[in-house]
């Protein structure tokens, strides 16, 4: 931040404020001596905001965000390698900069979020080729046309990402969202969505970082199969706990995985309409 510049103030809703958690953690990890992930944009955002990251950057949340970033980046790179013309739709994008880490020079990317989040995002991110920021409520259906238009002439099916999103929706809202997506894209696609456990629903004040916001966890699952069972045509492909990655790095994370194996969040991959081709 240049001398004389003023602190940037954000006006974000309760759930949207949770986007400060991963950006604070990614910035903190990037500045470590041997970072496991690198996100220079996150560092820039935190420095511009002059944000006190201490309420957001707690040990378990830090390790969880690092793990989910590594796991999803790995999965997205694999998908894009197989399907280089993929159209990616990032639901509840916040300050995420995954596009920069997985771009192959051909994919199309859509960052979708509520008005206040997109307004903040547009201040942080420059306009980029093949990246579109869309101001929309993902629970409504007025944004689907933008994605449908982008898919014209492309062989790849859409890939939707819901990172740090489903826990702030009820199961009914999640079911409605997925049902809408399948109806608008009947030829098939993927949804990669973060899941949290049932025990956390309504217990956000016990979460080490979310408790510093006013957001509420409205749902959780013991298995993502519960969501697949609610939505006609949706199939669960695979599900992986963040513990799988977290336990590689610290004794504390390894102990957490042993003591509370079902408490951590998970990545679930769903598909509909047959195989990705």
mmCIF file of C-alpha atoms in Angstrom:
data_model
loop_
_atom_site.group_PDB
_atom_site.id
_atom_site.type_symbol
_atom_site.label_atom_id
_atom_site.label_comp_id
_atom_site.label_asym_id
_atom_site.label_seq_id
_atom_site.Cartn_x
_atom_site.Cartn_y
_atom_site.Cartn_z
ATOM 1 C CA UNK A 1 0.000 0.000 0.000
ATOM 2 C CA UNK A 2 1.471 3.342 -1.073
ATOM 3 C CA UNK A 3 2.049 6.103 1.442
ATOM 4 C CA UNK A 4 -0.922 8.413 1.655
ATOM 5 C CA UNK A 5 -3.472 5.814 0.558
ATOM 6 C CA UNK A 6 -6.444 5.313 2.823
ATOM 7 C CA UNK A 7 -7.791 2.100 4.221
ATOM 8 C CA UNK A 8 -10.474 0.617 1.964
ATOM 9 C CA UNK A 9 -13.758 -0.014 3.759
ATOM 10 C CA UNK A 10 -15.965 -2.940 2.729
ATOM 11 C CA UNK A 11 -19.720 -3.092 3.010
ATOM 12 C CA UNK A 12 -20.488 -6.817 3.017
ATOM 13 C CA UNK A 13 -23.463 -8.823 4.212
ATOM 14 C CA UNK A 14 -23.165 -11.382 7.014
ATOM 15 C CA UNK A 15 -22.493 -14.411 4.804
ATOM 16 C CA UNK A 16 -20.417 -12.421 2.326
ATOM 17 C CA UNK A 17 -18.124 -11.357 5.184
ATOM 18 C CA UNK A 18 -17.019 -14.996 5.497
ATOM 19 C CA UNK A 19 -15.096 -14.462 2.228
ATOM 20 C CA UNK A 20 -12.546 -12.621 4.364
ATOM 21 C CA UNK A 21 -11.614 -15.911 6.061
ATOM 22 C CA UNK A 22 -10.068 -17.695 3.055
ATOM 23 C CA UNK A 23 -8.472 -14.538 1.658
ATOM 24 C CA UNK A 24 -6.847 -13.816 5.036
ATOM 25 C CA UNK A 25 -5.597 -17.398 5.307
ATOM 26 C CA UNK A 26 -4.315 -17.547 1.728
ATOM 27 C CA UNK A 27 -2.455 -14.296 2.282
ATOM 28 C CA UNK A 28 -0.954 -15.569 5.518
ATOM 29 C CA UNK A 29 0.119 -18.857 3.931
ATOM 30 C CA UNK A 30 1.604 -17.096 0.893
ATOM 31 C CA UNK A 31 3.808 -14.971 3.155
ATOM 32 C CA UNK A 32 5.231 -18.001 4.976
ATOM 33 C CA UNK A 33 8.795 -19.138 4.308
ATOM 34 C CA UNK A 34 7.705 -22.331 2.552
ATOM 35 C CA UNK A 35 4.117 -21.727 1.445
ATOM 36 C CA UNK A 36 2.006 -24.704 0.406
ATOM 37 C CA UNK A 37 -0.145 -22.435 -1.747
ATOM 38 C CA UNK A 38 0.652 -19.076 -3.315
ATOM 39 C CA UNK A 39 -1.961 -16.377 -3.767
ATOM 40 C CA UNK A 40 -0.340 -12.965 -4.322
ATOM 41 C CA UNK A 41 -3.737 -11.414 -5.021
ATOM 42 C CA UNK A 42 -4.860 -12.392 -1.511
ATOM 43 C CA UNK A 43 -1.797 -10.629 -0.071
ATOM 44 C CA UNK A 44 -2.590 -7.532 -2.115
ATOM 45 C CA UNK A 45 -6.221 -7.526 -0.953
ATOM 46 C CA UNK A 46 -5.330 -7.895 2.737
ATOM 47 C CA UNK A 47 -2.718 -5.149 2.510
ATOM 48 C CA UNK A 48 -5.148 -2.821 0.729
ATOM 49 C CA UNK A 49 -7.874 -3.476 3.280
ATOM 50 C CA UNK A 50 -5.389 -3.148 6.161
ATOM 51 C CA UNK A 51 -7.329 -6.046 7.614
ATOM 52 C CA UNK A 52 -6.571 -7.486 11.027
ATOM 53 C CA UNK A 53 -6.459 -11.152 10.005
ATOM 54 C CA UNK A 54 -6.198 -12.581 13.518
ATOM 55 C CA UNK A 55 -9.946 -13.255 13.977
ATOM 56 C CA UNK A 56 -10.069 -15.084 10.635
ATOM 57 C CA UNK A 57 -6.747 -16.922 10.484
ATOM 58 C CA UNK A 58 -7.046 -19.644 13.140
ATOM 59 C CA UNK A 59 -5.164 -22.952 13.082
ATOM 60 C CA UNK A 60 -7.898 -25.392 12.033
ATOM 61 C CA UNK A 61 -9.436 -22.948 9.571
ATOM 62 C CA UNK A 62 -5.981 -22.188 8.184
ATOM 63 C CA UNK A 63 -5.162 -25.844 7.640
ATOM 64 C CA UNK A 64 -8.647 -26.499 6.238
ATOM 65 C CA UNK A 65 -8.486 -23.665 3.707
ATOM 66 C CA UNK A 66 -5.004 -24.687 2.610
ATOM 67 C CA UNK A 67 -6.139 -28.301 2.232
ATOM 68 C CA UNK A 68 -9.306 -27.463 0.300
ATOM 69 C CA UNK A 69 -7.325 -25.137 -1.973
ATOM 70 C CA UNK A 70 -4.743 -27.793 -2.769
ATOM 71 C CA UNK A 71 -7.402 -30.457 -3.304
ATOM 72 C CA UNK A 72 -9.665 -28.375 -5.534
ATOM 73 C CA UNK A 73 -6.815 -26.879 -7.553
ATOM 74 C CA UNK A 74 -5.570 -30.411 -8.197
ATOM 75 C CA UNK A 75 -9.014 -31.606 -9.248
ATOM 76 C CA UNK A 76 -9.679 -28.595 -11.487
ATOM 77 C CA UNK A 77 -6.326 -28.939 -13.230
ATOM 78 C CA UNK A 78 -7.123 -32.598 -13.930
ATOM 79 C CA UNK A 79 -10.557 -31.730 -15.350
ATOM 80 C CA UNK A 80 -9.171 -28.918 -17.492
ATOM 81 C CA UNK A 81 -6.381 -31.129 -18.818
ATOM 82 C CA UNK A 82 -9.005 -33.615 -20.063
ATOM 83 C CA UNK A 83 -11.440 -30.914 -21.205
ATOM 84 C CA UNK A 84 -9.436 -27.827 -22.242
ATOM 85 C CA UNK A 85 -12.519 -25.857 -23.334
ATOM 86 C CA UNK A 86 -14.245 -26.223 -19.974
ATOM 87 C CA UNK A 87 -16.658 -23.527 -18.794
ATOM 88 C CA UNK A 88 -16.247 -23.067 -15.023
ATOM 89 C CA UNK A 89 -18.926 -21.398 -12.891
ATOM 90 C CA UNK A 90 -17.682 -20.309 -9.466
ATOM 91 C CA UNK A 91 -20.711 -19.855 -7.206
ATOM 92 C CA UNK A 92 -20.234 -17.476 -4.281
ATOM 93 C CA UNK A 93 -16.831 -16.433 -5.612
ATOM 94 C CA UNK A 94 -15.871 -13.958 -2.886
ATOM 95 C CA UNK A 95 -12.220 -13.012 -3.422
ATOM 96 C CA UNK A 96 -11.203 -16.370 -4.906
ATOM 97 C CA UNK A 97 -8.464 -16.272 -7.578
ATOM 98 C CA UNK A 98 -8.443 -19.913 -8.641
ATOM 99 C CA UNK A 99 -8.618 -18.940 -12.309
ATOM 100 C CA UNK A 100 -5.038 -17.632 -12.125
ATOM 101 C CA UNK A 101 -3.789 -20.971 -10.798
ATOM 102 C CA UNK A 102 -5.583 -23.337 -13.190
ATOM 103 C CA UNK A 103 -5.946 -21.332 -16.425
ATOM 104 C CA UNK A 104 -4.809 -23.106 -19.593
ATOM 105 C CA UNK A 105 -5.388 -20.178 -21.945
ATOM 106 C CA UNK A 106 -8.688 -21.596 -23.230
ATOM 107 C CA UNK A 107 -11.196 -22.057 -20.411
ATOM 108 C CA UNK A 108 -14.050 -19.655 -19.767
ATOM 109 C CA UNK A 109 -14.614 -18.668 -16.131
ATOM 110 C CA UNK A 110 -17.594 -17.056 -14.411
ATOM 111 C CA UNK A 111 -17.407 -15.630 -10.885
ATOM 112 C CA UNK A 112 -20.927 -15.263 -9.477
ATOM 113 C CA UNK A 113 -21.844 -13.556 -6.221
ATOM 114 C CA UNK A 114 -24.232 -11.084 -4.625
ATOM 115 C CA UNK A 115 -24.084 -7.387 -5.474
ATOM 116 C CA UNK A 116 -21.946 -6.275 -2.519
ATOM 117 C CA UNK A 117 -19.414 -9.056 -3.080
ATOM 118 C CA UNK A 118 -19.126 -8.378 -6.805
ATOM 119 C CA UNK A 119 -18.717 -4.652 -6.142
ATOM 120 C CA UNK A 120 -15.822 -5.445 -3.792
ATOM 121 C CA UNK A 121 -14.417 -8.009 -6.206
ATOM 122 C CA UNK A 122 -14.395 -5.535 -9.090
ATOM 123 C CA UNK A 123 -12.259 -3.199 -6.989
ATOM 124 C CA UNK A 124 -9.783 -5.987 -6.274
ATOM 125 C CA UNK A 125 -9.601 -7.738 -9.644
ATOM 126 C CA UNK A 126 -8.940 -6.187 -13.060
ATOM 127 C CA UNK A 127 -10.982 -7.175 -16.088
ATOM 128 C CA UNK A 128 -9.472 -10.308 -17.622
ATOM 129 C CA UNK A 129 -9.989 -12.121 -20.881
ATOM 130 C CA UNK A 130 -12.223 -15.185 -20.500
ATOM 131 C CA UNK A 131 -13.282 -14.176 -16.969
ATOM 132 C CA UNK A 132 -16.712 -12.677 -16.303
ATOM 133 C CA UNK A 133 -17.986 -11.361 -12.976
ATOM 134 C CA UNK A 134 -21.744 -11.781 -12.617
ATOM 135 C CA UNK A 135 -23.840 -10.000 -10.000
ATOM 136 C CA UNK A 136 -26.586 -12.464 -9.071
ATOM 137 C CA UNK A 137 -28.295 -14.437 -6.351
ATOM 138 C CA UNK A 138 -27.427 -18.043 -7.211
ATOM 139 C CA UNK A 139 -30.743 -19.186 -5.736
ATOM 140 C CA UNK A 140 -32.589 -17.334 -8.493
ATOM 141 C CA UNK A 141 -32.508 -18.265 -12.167
ATOM 142 C CA UNK A 142 -31.826 -14.958 -13.924
ATOM 143 C CA UNK A 143 -28.104 -15.680 -14.398
ATOM 144 C CA UNK A 144 -28.324 -18.996 -16.218
ATOM 145 C CA UNK A 145 -28.686 -17.415 -19.659
ATOM 146 C CA UNK A 146 -25.177 -15.962 -19.439
ATOM 147 C CA UNK A 147 -23.707 -19.442 -18.922
ATOM 148 C CA UNK A 148 -25.939 -21.052 -21.549
ATOM 149 C CA UNK A 149 -24.730 -18.508 -24.116
ATOM 150 C CA UNK A 150 -21.084 -19.186 -23.232
ATOM 151 C CA UNK A 151 -21.546 -22.931 -23.761
ATOM 152 C CA UNK A 152 -22.719 -22.525 -27.353
ATOM 153 C CA UNK A 153 -20.153 -24.014 -29.716
ATOM 154 C CA UNK A 154 -18.169 -25.622 -26.902
ATOM 155 C CA UNK A 155 -17.966 -29.394 -26.530
ATOM 156 C CA UNK A 156 -17.187 -29.348 -22.828
ATOM 157 C CA UNK A 157 -19.932 -29.531 -20.225
ATOM 158 C CA UNK A 158 -20.058 -26.945 -17.434
ATOM 159 C CA UNK A 159 -18.266 -27.395 -14.133
ATOM 160 C CA UNK A 160 -19.798 -25.649 -11.125
ATOM 161 C CA UNK A 161 -17.832 -24.927 -7.951
ATOM 162 C CA UNK A 162 -19.484 -24.214 -4.593
ATOM 163 C CA UNK A 163 -16.693 -23.509 -2.110
ATOM 164 C CA UNK A 164 -17.741 -22.362 1.354
ATOM 165 C CA UNK A 165 -21.346 -21.930 0.211
ATOM 166 C CA UNK A 166 -23.704 -24.841 0.873
ATOM 167 C CA UNK A 167 -23.460 -24.575 4.663
ATOM 168 C CA UNK A 168 -25.116 -21.155 4.481
ATOM 169 C CA UNK A 169 -28.124 -22.607 2.624
ATOM 170 C CA UNK A 170 -30.869 -24.874 3.869
ATOM 171 C CA UNK A 171 -31.060 -28.357 2.346
ATOM 172 C CA UNK A 172 -34.188 -27.230 0.502
ATOM 173 C CA UNK A 173 -32.307 -24.304 -1.020
ATOM 174 C CA UNK A 174 -29.436 -26.588 -2.041
ATOM 175 C CA UNK A 175 -31.900 -28.996 -3.645
ATOM 176 C CA UNK A 176 -33.629 -26.155 -5.511
ATOM 177 C CA UNK A 177 -30.299 -24.764 -6.756
ATOM 178 C CA UNK A 178 -29.115 -28.132 -8.048
ATOM 179 C CA UNK A 179 -32.486 -28.853 -9.609
ATOM 180 C CA UNK A 180 -32.370 -25.511 -11.444
ATOM 181 C CA UNK A 181 -28.857 -26.209 -12.709
ATOM 182 C CA UNK A 182 -29.841 -29.628 -14.049
ATOM 183 C CA UNK A 183 -32.927 -28.191 -15.775
ATOM 184 C CA UNK A 184 -30.902 -25.442 -17.461
ATOM 185 C CA UNK A 185 -28.042 -27.757 -18.458
ATOM 186 C CA UNK A 186 -29.747 -31.105 -19.197
ATOM 187 C CA UNK A 187 -26.852 -32.368 -21.328
ATOM 188 C CA UNK A 188 -24.809 -32.870 -18.195
ATOM 189 C CA UNK A 189 -22.105 -31.359 -16.061
ATOM 190 C CA UNK A 190 -20.279 -31.481 -12.746
ATOM 191 C CA UNK A 191 -20.847 -29.822 -9.393
ATOM 192 C CA UNK A 192 -17.924 -29.782 -6.964
ATOM 193 C CA UNK A 193 -19.253 -28.631 -3.612
ATOM 194 C CA UNK A 194 -17.859 -28.261 -0.121
ATOM 195 C CA UNK A 195 -19.867 -30.104 2.529
ATOM 196 C CA UNK A 196 -19.915 -29.619 6.283
ATOM 197 C CA UNK A 197 -21.186 -32.029 8.914
ATOM 198 C CA UNK A 198 -24.642 -32.028 10.515
ATOM 199 C CA UNK A 199 -23.196 -31.246 13.932
ATOM 200 C CA UNK A 200 -22.077 -27.815 12.711
ATOM 201 C CA UNK A 201 -25.570 -26.769 11.569
ATOM 202 C CA UNK A 202 -26.597 -24.009 13.964
ATOM 203 C CA UNK A 203 -23.257 -24.211 15.766
ATOM 204 C CA UNK A 204 -21.281 -21.613 13.849
ATOM 205 C CA UNK A 205 -20.242 -19.982 17.138
ATOM 206 C CA UNK A 206 -18.096 -23.061 17.792
ATOM 207 C CA UNK A 207 -16.218 -22.557 14.513
ATOM 208 C CA UNK A 208 -12.845 -20.951 15.183
ATOM 209 C CA UNK A 209 -13.141 -18.339 12.404
ATOM 210 C CA UNK A 210 -16.815 -18.092 11.387
ATOM 211 C CA UNK A 211 -17.683 -17.157 14.979
ATOM 212 C CA UNK A 212 -16.028 -13.794 14.226
ATOM 213 C CA UNK A 213 -18.789 -13.074 11.688
ATOM 214 C CA UNK A 214 -22.579 -12.941 11.915
ATOM 215 C CA UNK A 215 -23.070 -15.764 9.418
ATOM 216 C CA UNK A 216 -25.047 -18.889 10.353
ATOM 217 C CA UNK A 217 -24.634 -22.497 9.289
ATOM 218 C CA UNK A 218 -28.085 -23.543 8.064
ATOM 219 C CA UNK A 219 -27.393 -27.156 7.088
ATOM 220 C CA UNK A 220 -24.953 -30.043 7.055
ATOM 221 C CA UNK A 221 -24.743 -33.663 5.949
ATOM 222 C CA UNK A 222 -23.105 -36.866 7.157
ATOM 223 C CA UNK A 223 -22.671 -37.874 3.523
ATOM 224 C CA UNK A 224 -23.149 -35.973 0.280
ATOM 225 C CA UNK A 225 -25.315 -38.902 -0.817
ATOM 226 C CA UNK A 226 -28.041 -37.210 1.226
ATOM 227 C CA UNK A 227 -27.988 -34.323 -1.259
ATOM 228 C CA UNK A 228 -27.846 -36.616 -4.306
ATOM 229 C CA UNK A 229 -30.915 -38.433 -2.990
ATOM 230 C CA UNK A 230 -32.866 -35.160 -2.900
ATOM 231 C CA UNK A 231 -32.271 -34.191 -6.538
ATOM 232 C CA UNK A 232 -33.571 -36.241 -9.433
ATOM 233 C CA UNK A 233 -30.845 -37.113 -11.925
ATOM 234 C CA UNK A 234 -27.962 -36.156 -9.619
ATOM 235 C CA UNK A 235 -25.281 -38.750 -8.846
ATOM 236 C CA UNK A 236 -22.536 -38.597 -6.224
ATOM 237 C CA UNK A 237 -19.214 -39.415 -7.893
ATOM 238 C CA UNK A 238 -16.806 -39.132 -4.952
ATOM 239 C CA UNK A 239 -16.315 -37.431 -1.617
ATOM 240 C CA UNK A 240 -13.055 -36.645 0.186
ATOM 241 C CA UNK A 241 -12.485 -35.211 3.658
ATOM 242 C CA UNK A 242 -10.112 -32.285 4.060
ATOM 243 C CA UNK A 243 -8.421 -34.551 6.615
ATOM 244 C CA UNK A 244 -6.835 -36.463 3.731
ATOM 245 C CA UNK A 245 -4.703 -33.421 2.916
ATOM 246 C CA UNK A 246 -4.465 -31.760 6.328
ATOM 247 C CA UNK A 247 -2.915 -34.740 8.085
ATOM 248 C CA UNK A 248 0.092 -34.621 5.766
ATOM 249 C CA UNK A 249 1.475 -31.473 7.351
ATOM 250 C CA UNK A 250 1.072 -31.221 11.130
ATOM 251 C CA UNK A 251 0.757 -33.512 14.139
ATOM 252 C CA UNK A 252 -2.161 -31.428 15.395
ATOM 253 C CA UNK A 253 -4.083 -31.912 12.138
ATOM 254 C CA UNK A 254 -3.292 -35.621 12.186
ATOM 255 C CA UNK A 255 -4.666 -35.883 15.740
ATOM 256 C CA UNK A 256 -7.801 -33.975 14.720
ATOM 257 C CA UNK A 257 -8.338 -36.438 11.854
ATOM 258 C CA UNK A 258 -8.030 -39.342 14.304
ATOM 259 C CA UNK A 259 -10.163 -37.901 17.101
ATOM 260 C CA UNK A 260 -12.931 -36.342 15.011
ATOM 261 C CA UNK A 261 -12.778 -37.956 11.562
ATOM 262 C CA UNK A 262 -16.328 -36.947 10.618
ATOM 263 C CA UNK A 263 -16.158 -33.356 11.873
ATOM 264 C CA UNK A 264 -14.090 -31.889 9.076
ATOM 265 C CA UNK A 265 -15.460 -30.513 5.828
ATOM 266 C CA UNK A 266 -15.450 -32.533 2.623
ATOM 267 C CA UNK A 267 -15.272 -32.068 -1.121
ATOM 268 C CA UNK A 268 -18.092 -33.840 -2.957
ATOM 269 C CA UNK A 269 -18.272 -34.232 -6.723
ATOM 270 C CA UNK A 270 -21.688 -34.714 -8.304
ATOM 271 C CA UNK A 271 -22.581 -35.341 -11.934
ATOM 272 C CA UNK A 272 -25.692 -35.507 -14.065
ATOM 273 C CA UNK A 273 -26.428 -36.325 -17.682
ATOM 274 C CA UNK A 274 -23.790 -39.034 -18.118
ATOM 275 C CA UNK A 275 -20.006 -38.876 -18.301
ATOM 276 C CA UNK A 276 -18.031 -35.735 -19.050
ATOM 277 C CA UNK A 277 -17.053 -36.072 -22.735
#
